[in-house]
XYZ file of C-alpha atoms in Angstrom:
409
model
C 13.593 58.029 61.130
C 9.961 57.311 60.352
C 7.127 59.674 59.550
C 3.405 59.758 58.900
C 1.590 62.630 57.206
C -2.095 63.049 56.469
C -3.606 66.160 54.925
C -7.300 66.514 54.037
C -8.934 69.697 52.773
C -12.540 69.555 51.591
C -13.594 72.552 49.529
C -17.277 72.533 48.679
C -19.273 75.702 48.111
C -21.980 76.440 50.628
C -21.298 73.529 52.970
C -19.059 72.922 55.913
C -15.509 72.488 54.719
C -13.248 70.862 57.284
C -9.475 70.664 56.978
C -7.469 67.995 58.794
C -3.703 67.620 58.916
C -1.584 65.134 60.859
C 2.204 64.958 60.804
C 4.063 62.490 63.059
C 7.807 61.806 62.943
C 9.959 59.443 65.019
C 13.692 58.764 65.149
C 15.659 56.199 67.190
C 19.439 55.761 67.359
C 21.148 53.190 69.560
C 24.938 52.722 69.688
C 26.458 49.994 71.866
C 30.214 49.797 71.501
C 33.219 48.846 73.652
C 36.952 49.247 72.910
C 39.854 47.512 74.666
C 43.643 47.555 74.342
C 45.762 45.415 76.640
C 48.974 43.554 77.421
C 48.425 40.481 79.595
C 50.908 38.013 81.068
C 53.619 39.161 78.687
C 57.197 40.452 78.656
C 58.003 43.432 76.442
C 61.556 44.839 76.213
C 62.077 47.872 73.952
C 65.724 48.880 73.626
C 64.803 52.356 72.365
C 61.281 53.674 71.815
C 57.969 53.977 73.561
C 55.656 51.180 74.629
C 52.072 52.378 74.165
C 48.822 50.690 75.121
C 46.064 52.921 73.809
C 42.289 52.630 73.430
C 40.265 55.411 71.772
C 36.515 55.458 71.198
C 34.622 58.193 69.378
C 30.849 58.018 69.068
C 28.550 60.700 67.663
C 24.809 60.717 67.048
C 23.191 63.564 65.142
C 19.416 63.303 64.904
C 16.805 65.669 63.470
C 13.053 65.146 63.504
C 10.560 67.781 62.404
C 6.781 67.618 62.144
C 4.645 70.447 60.818
C 0.910 69.905 60.380
C -0.913 72.707 58.527
C -4.705 72.544 58.354
C -5.577 75.816 56.701
C -8.501 77.214 54.789
C -9.104 80.904 54.013
C -10.753 82.749 56.907
C -13.632 83.728 54.601
C -14.342 80.149 53.484
C -17.607 78.344 54.413
C -17.546 77.401 58.053
C -16.274 74.033 59.202
C -14.035 72.432 61.775
C -10.292 72.489 61.176
C -7.752 70.373 63.042
C -3.962 70.317 62.855
C -1.784 67.991 64.943
C 1.988 67.530 64.837
C 4.037 65.114 66.956
C 7.728 64.204 67.263
C 9.445 61.356 69.139
C 13.247 61.168 69.354
C 15.305 58.574 71.260
C 19.127 58.495 71.251
C 21.262 56.140 73.326
C 25.000 55.498 73.688
C 26.322 52.661 75.868
C 29.821 51.196 76.082
C 33.206 51.034 77.803
C 36.750 51.995 76.910
C 39.738 50.358 78.612
C 43.523 50.175 78.230
C 45.547 48.135 80.696
C 48.603 46.068 81.531
C 48.142 42.979 83.718
C 50.675 40.537 85.137
C 53.386 41.620 82.711
C 56.941 42.924 82.554
C 57.503 46.060 80.463
C 60.897 47.707 79.921
C 62.455 50.462 77.817
C 66.225 50.200 78.128
C 68.084 53.242 76.765
C 65.210 55.653 76.064
C 61.448 55.740 75.695
C 58.296 56.015 77.742
C 55.600 53.584 78.801
C 52.103 54.928 78.178
C 48.736 53.396 79.017
C 45.924 55.577 77.707
C 42.137 55.273 77.371
C 39.937 58.003 75.896
C 36.234 58.178 75.079
C 34.393 60.967 73.264
C 30.613 60.566 73.141
C 28.359 63.204 71.614
C 24.638 63.514 70.921
C 23.142 66.385 68.948
C 19.362 66.178 68.803
C 16.789 68.455 67.199
C 13.088 67.755 67.753
C 10.468 70.181 66.448
C 6.721 69.573 66.580
C 4.281 72.070 65.141
C 0.593 72.252 64.378
C -1.469 75.049 62.871
C -5.156 75.307 62.035
C -6.847 78.302 60.420
C -10.278 78.692 58.947
C -13.899 79.603 59.543
C -16.029 78.248 62.347
C -14.053 76.208 64.839
C -10.442 75.121 64.890
C -8.152 73.080 67.124
C -4.417 72.474 67.095
C -2.019 70.241 69.013
C 1.750 69.983 69.078
C 3.694 67.421 71.123
C 7.423 66.698 71.350
C 9.046 63.833 73.276
C 12.840 63.607 73.300
C 15.227 61.356 75.237
C 19.023 61.413 75.060
C 20.909 58.822 77.138
C 24.638 58.227 77.583
C 25.553 55.470 80.032
C 21.939 54.442 80.496
C 20.007 51.779 78.636
C 16.315 51.481 77.839
C 15.527 48.717 75.368
C 11.782 48.080 75.541
C 8.862 50.340 74.726
C 7.708 50.321 78.339
C 11.163 51.186 79.705
C 11.456 54.078 77.261
C 8.065 55.383 78.327
C 9.048 55.198 81.989
C 12.344 56.914 81.224
C 10.421 59.781 79.634
C 8.450 60.155 82.861
C 11.614 60.566 84.962
C 11.314 64.316 84.737
C 7.817 64.250 86.225
C 8.163 61.643 88.962
C 11.940 61.490 89.449
C 14.138 58.431 89.968
C 15.262 55.713 87.591
C 11.845 54.563 86.456
C 12.686 52.781 83.241
C 16.348 53.026 82.378
C 19.177 50.788 83.571
C 22.423 52.512 84.482
C 25.399 51.164 82.527
C 28.029 53.818 83.085
C 30.020 54.957 80.083
C 33.256 53.974 81.822
C 36.815 54.808 80.758
C 39.601 52.887 82.531
C 43.397 52.906 82.245
C 45.541 50.898 84.638
C 48.645 48.868 85.373
C 48.064 45.959 87.729
C 50.413 43.364 89.256
C 53.180 44.209 86.797
C 56.846 45.247 86.802
C 57.404 48.461 84.872
C 60.845 49.878 84.102
C 60.983 52.937 81.840
C 64.020 54.944 80.783
C 61.689 57.894 80.350
C 58.314 58.588 81.934
C 55.348 56.400 82.829
C 51.875 57.751 82.036
C 48.541 56.159 82.959
C 45.761 58.333 81.594
C 41.950 57.996 81.435
C 39.847 60.706 79.769
C 36.080 60.802 79.293
C 34.308 63.565 77.398
C 30.505 63.446 77.005
C 28.347 66.118 75.403
C 24.567 66.178 74.922
C 23.020 69.061 73.003
C 19.217 68.976 72.792
C 16.971 71.490 71.038
C 13.312 70.643 71.538
C 10.305 72.759 70.604
C 6.530 72.384 70.424
C 4.116 74.877 68.892
C 0.342 74.918 68.452
C -1.333 77.877 66.733
C -5.033 78.273 66.055
C -6.847 81.064 64.214
C -10.578 80.962 63.597
C -13.102 83.459 62.242
C -16.859 83.253 61.921
C -20.023 85.232 61.407
C -21.136 84.183 64.869
C -19.988 81.933 67.713
C -16.566 80.839 66.540
C -14.306 78.818 68.814
C -10.679 77.791 68.927
C -8.356 75.706 71.050
C -4.683 74.856 71.080
C -2.519 72.573 73.201
C 1.259 72.238 73.163
C 3.370 69.886 75.243
C 7.075 69.157 75.549
C 8.824 66.423 77.506
C 12.622 66.140 77.360
C 14.938 63.824 79.308
C 18.738 64.036 79.099
C 20.810 61.590 81.184
C 24.574 61.011 81.462
C 26.368 58.426 83.577
C 30.116 58.093 83.222
C 33.270 57.068 85.089
C 36.934 57.843 84.470
C 39.456 55.750 86.419
C 43.245 55.559 86.261
C 45.458 53.608 88.649
C 48.603 51.599 89.262
C 48.225 48.674 91.646
C 50.654 46.005 92.800
C 54.345 45.141 92.056
C 56.742 47.990 91.089
C 57.251 50.978 88.792
C 60.663 52.483 88.006
C 61.023 55.528 85.749
C 63.906 57.763 84.689
C 61.406 60.616 84.561
C 58.078 61.222 86.333
C 55.216 58.811 86.912
C 51.779 60.293 86.161
C 48.386 58.809 86.965
C 45.647 61.069 85.588
C 41.853 60.795 85.224
C 39.542 63.431 83.719
C 35.769 63.176 83.336
C 33.930 65.969 81.501
C 30.141 65.767 81.067
C 27.983 68.569 79.640
C 24.288 68.902 78.860
C 22.974 71.850 76.866
C 19.187 71.772 76.679
C 17.179 74.425 74.825
C 13.384 74.254 74.867
C 10.611 76.376 73.393
C 6.853 76.012 73.696
C 4.149 78.109 71.985
C 0.395 77.736 72.390
C -1.868 80.331 70.795
C -5.572 80.547 69.997
C -7.088 83.586 68.227
C -10.817 83.706 67.548
C -12.889 86.487 65.939
C -16.638 86.807 65.294
C -16.804 90.091 63.398
C -19.708 89.306 61.098
C -17.374 88.489 58.223
C -16.701 92.163 57.527
C -13.458 91.095 55.942
C -15.518 89.654 53.114
C -17.164 93.029 52.604
C -13.840 94.819 52.457
C -12.465 92.153 50.160
C -15.359 92.596 47.771
C -14.941 96.364 47.843
C -11.274 95.955 46.990
C -12.101 93.854 43.946
C -14.811 96.256 42.761
C -12.604 99.338 43.149
C -9.611 97.615 41.602
C -10.809 97.972 38.015
C -8.510 100.912 37.344
C -5.600 99.912 39.566
C -2.141 100.380 38.117
C -0.586 97.177 39.414
C -1.263 93.887 41.149
C 1.065 92.856 43.978
C 2.309 89.779 42.123
C 3.825 91.973 39.388
C 7.058 93.897 38.959
C 6.757 97.629 38.429
C 9.315 98.922 35.939
C 8.651 102.508 37.076
C 6.590 103.024 40.241
C 5.396 106.603 40.610
C 3.846 108.659 43.380
C 0.050 108.211 43.526
C -0.080 104.922 41.636
C -2.196 102.158 43.162
C -1.586 98.479 43.789
C -4.162 95.734 44.358
C -2.562 93.617 47.068
C -3.703 89.993 46.972
C -2.704 86.725 48.606
C -0.796 86.568 51.874
C 1.193 89.764 51.340
C -1.019 91.739 53.741
C -4.467 91.689 55.336
C -4.579 88.023 56.317
C -4.962 86.775 52.752
C -7.722 89.204 51.625
C -7.471 91.788 48.840
C -6.723 95.454 49.568
C -5.865 98.523 47.507
C -2.870 100.685 48.481
C -1.597 103.985 47.077
C 2.141 104.614 46.754
C 3.207 107.814 48.575
C 6.983 107.688 48.111
C 9.467 108.983 45.506
C 9.549 107.485 42.056
C 11.642 104.326 41.738
C 12.298 101.667 39.125
C 12.303 97.880 38.949
C 10.170 97.253 42.046
C 9.164 93.744 43.128
C 5.671 94.493 44.421
C 5.358 91.098 46.108
C 8.231 92.064 48.409
C 6.914 95.467 49.513
C 5.871 96.277 53.090
C 2.420 97.757 52.542
C 2.013 98.441 56.254
C 4.895 100.937 56.107
C 2.972 104.216 56.418
C 5.927 106.226 55.114
C 5.354 104.933 51.601
C 1.925 103.307 51.431
C -1.632 104.373 52.225
C -4.557 101.996 52.409
C -7.486 103.239 50.324
C -10.524 104.044 52.461
C -12.867 102.468 49.902
C -11.460 99.067 50.809
C -11.794 99.598 54.557
C -15.391 100.804 54.956
C -16.561 97.864 57.088
C -15.117 97.679 60.620
C -12.920 94.656 61.370
C -11.647 93.089 64.564
C -14.710 93.754 66.712
C -16.389 90.629 68.037
C -20.156 90.572 67.768
C -20.590 87.545 70.026
C -18.691 85.417 72.509
C -15.524 83.977 71.000
C -14.352 81.094 73.136
C -10.636 80.391 72.856
C -8.440 78.176 74.997
C -4.675 77.784 74.835
C -2.763 75.456 77.156
C 0.816 74.292 77.248
C 3.268 72.419 79.411
C 7.024 71.904 79.510
C 8.931 69.278 81.521
C 12.703 68.990 81.165
C 14.928 66.637 83.172
C 18.731 66.850 83.003
C 20.887 64.579 85.147
C 24.634 63.899 85.229
C 26.227 61.126 87.329
C 29.981 61.498 86.873
C 32.761 59.802 88.851
C 36.502 60.287 88.530
C 39.313 58.490 90.365
C 43.108 58.303 90.085
C 45.299 56.419 92.559
C 48.393 54.334 93.276
C 47.969 51.340 95.577
C 50.331 48.673 96.955
C 53.113 49.450 94.520
C 56.774 50.454 94.865
C 57.501 53.584 92.823
C 60.984 54.878 91.949
C 60.895 57.987 89.800
C 61.866 61.666 89.625
C 58.290 62.594 90.527
C 54.778 61.241 91.019
């Protein structure tokens, strides 16, 4: 994984004070792996016991990429232009084959024992991609969040251009950039003489799972004396592709078994894709009345009993608390009176001061009206989500041009 973060906050009294934050994270995982087990042009005679030709492949990719850009200044700070942008790129790819086979051979178990040819492949991708951007402050603010995620099993995209085209599959359709290289699982007996005292099993099993959680969020909040503006844009593009084959067969020559002959192929392919997109822009031009109320709170707080960052050993009815920071009121100071029963050892920073059963906001700190725009407050929020999920799965089991003598097939 690779990441880039940039955070700039300029705080100068009386001048424009912009804040800029950029957070970009990328992660790429590519697994190419093939497994083979075989008996070729050989004679194997087991007096007692099982002859097994078995190929197992287990591949798992777990990828997490998170970007969170926070460009924040207090809403009552000198006006400026604040920008926050977060972006995430995730690419996961699994390619390979699994095969177990017997070719041009003679296999025999004399007194007891089975003959088993088995191929199994378990491929799993778990991907988490989260992109977030947030900008708050005075004047104007803009935020962007973008997430691009691709999870491929049985497809290959090796160059930057092919990966870009693969990402666009969901918009335009078709195989634009990727090359299909099916995640194939094959088990077979071909042109061989098989004689088992017990059973004969030819088994191919493919199990592919892709779990993708992708989210993009852009949140903007701006406040100004006059003519504030805000914009946010969030975008999400996710592509999940699976191509896989499971094939089991017996072809040519003869098979004799004291028990049953089984040729079995199973192909299971699942995609679970969860997406979330948020784009929000909130703009107020209320003449900075919050500053007035904040100042009133400080002036009237001379005789307050507590400050919200303290612990109250014994909080009593009618006592007052100066609430500061982000506890309530969007980061501005307010005075609240406790209206509940006496209690001890109270963490005032953890109280819900908006709970009217126990707290009352003092009118002296709410004399100036808030939330009423005095001028046009332009805000724009846009967002888009494109998700493409595609599964190409084939399964085949057969017996061809072979003489079979067994209790069942």
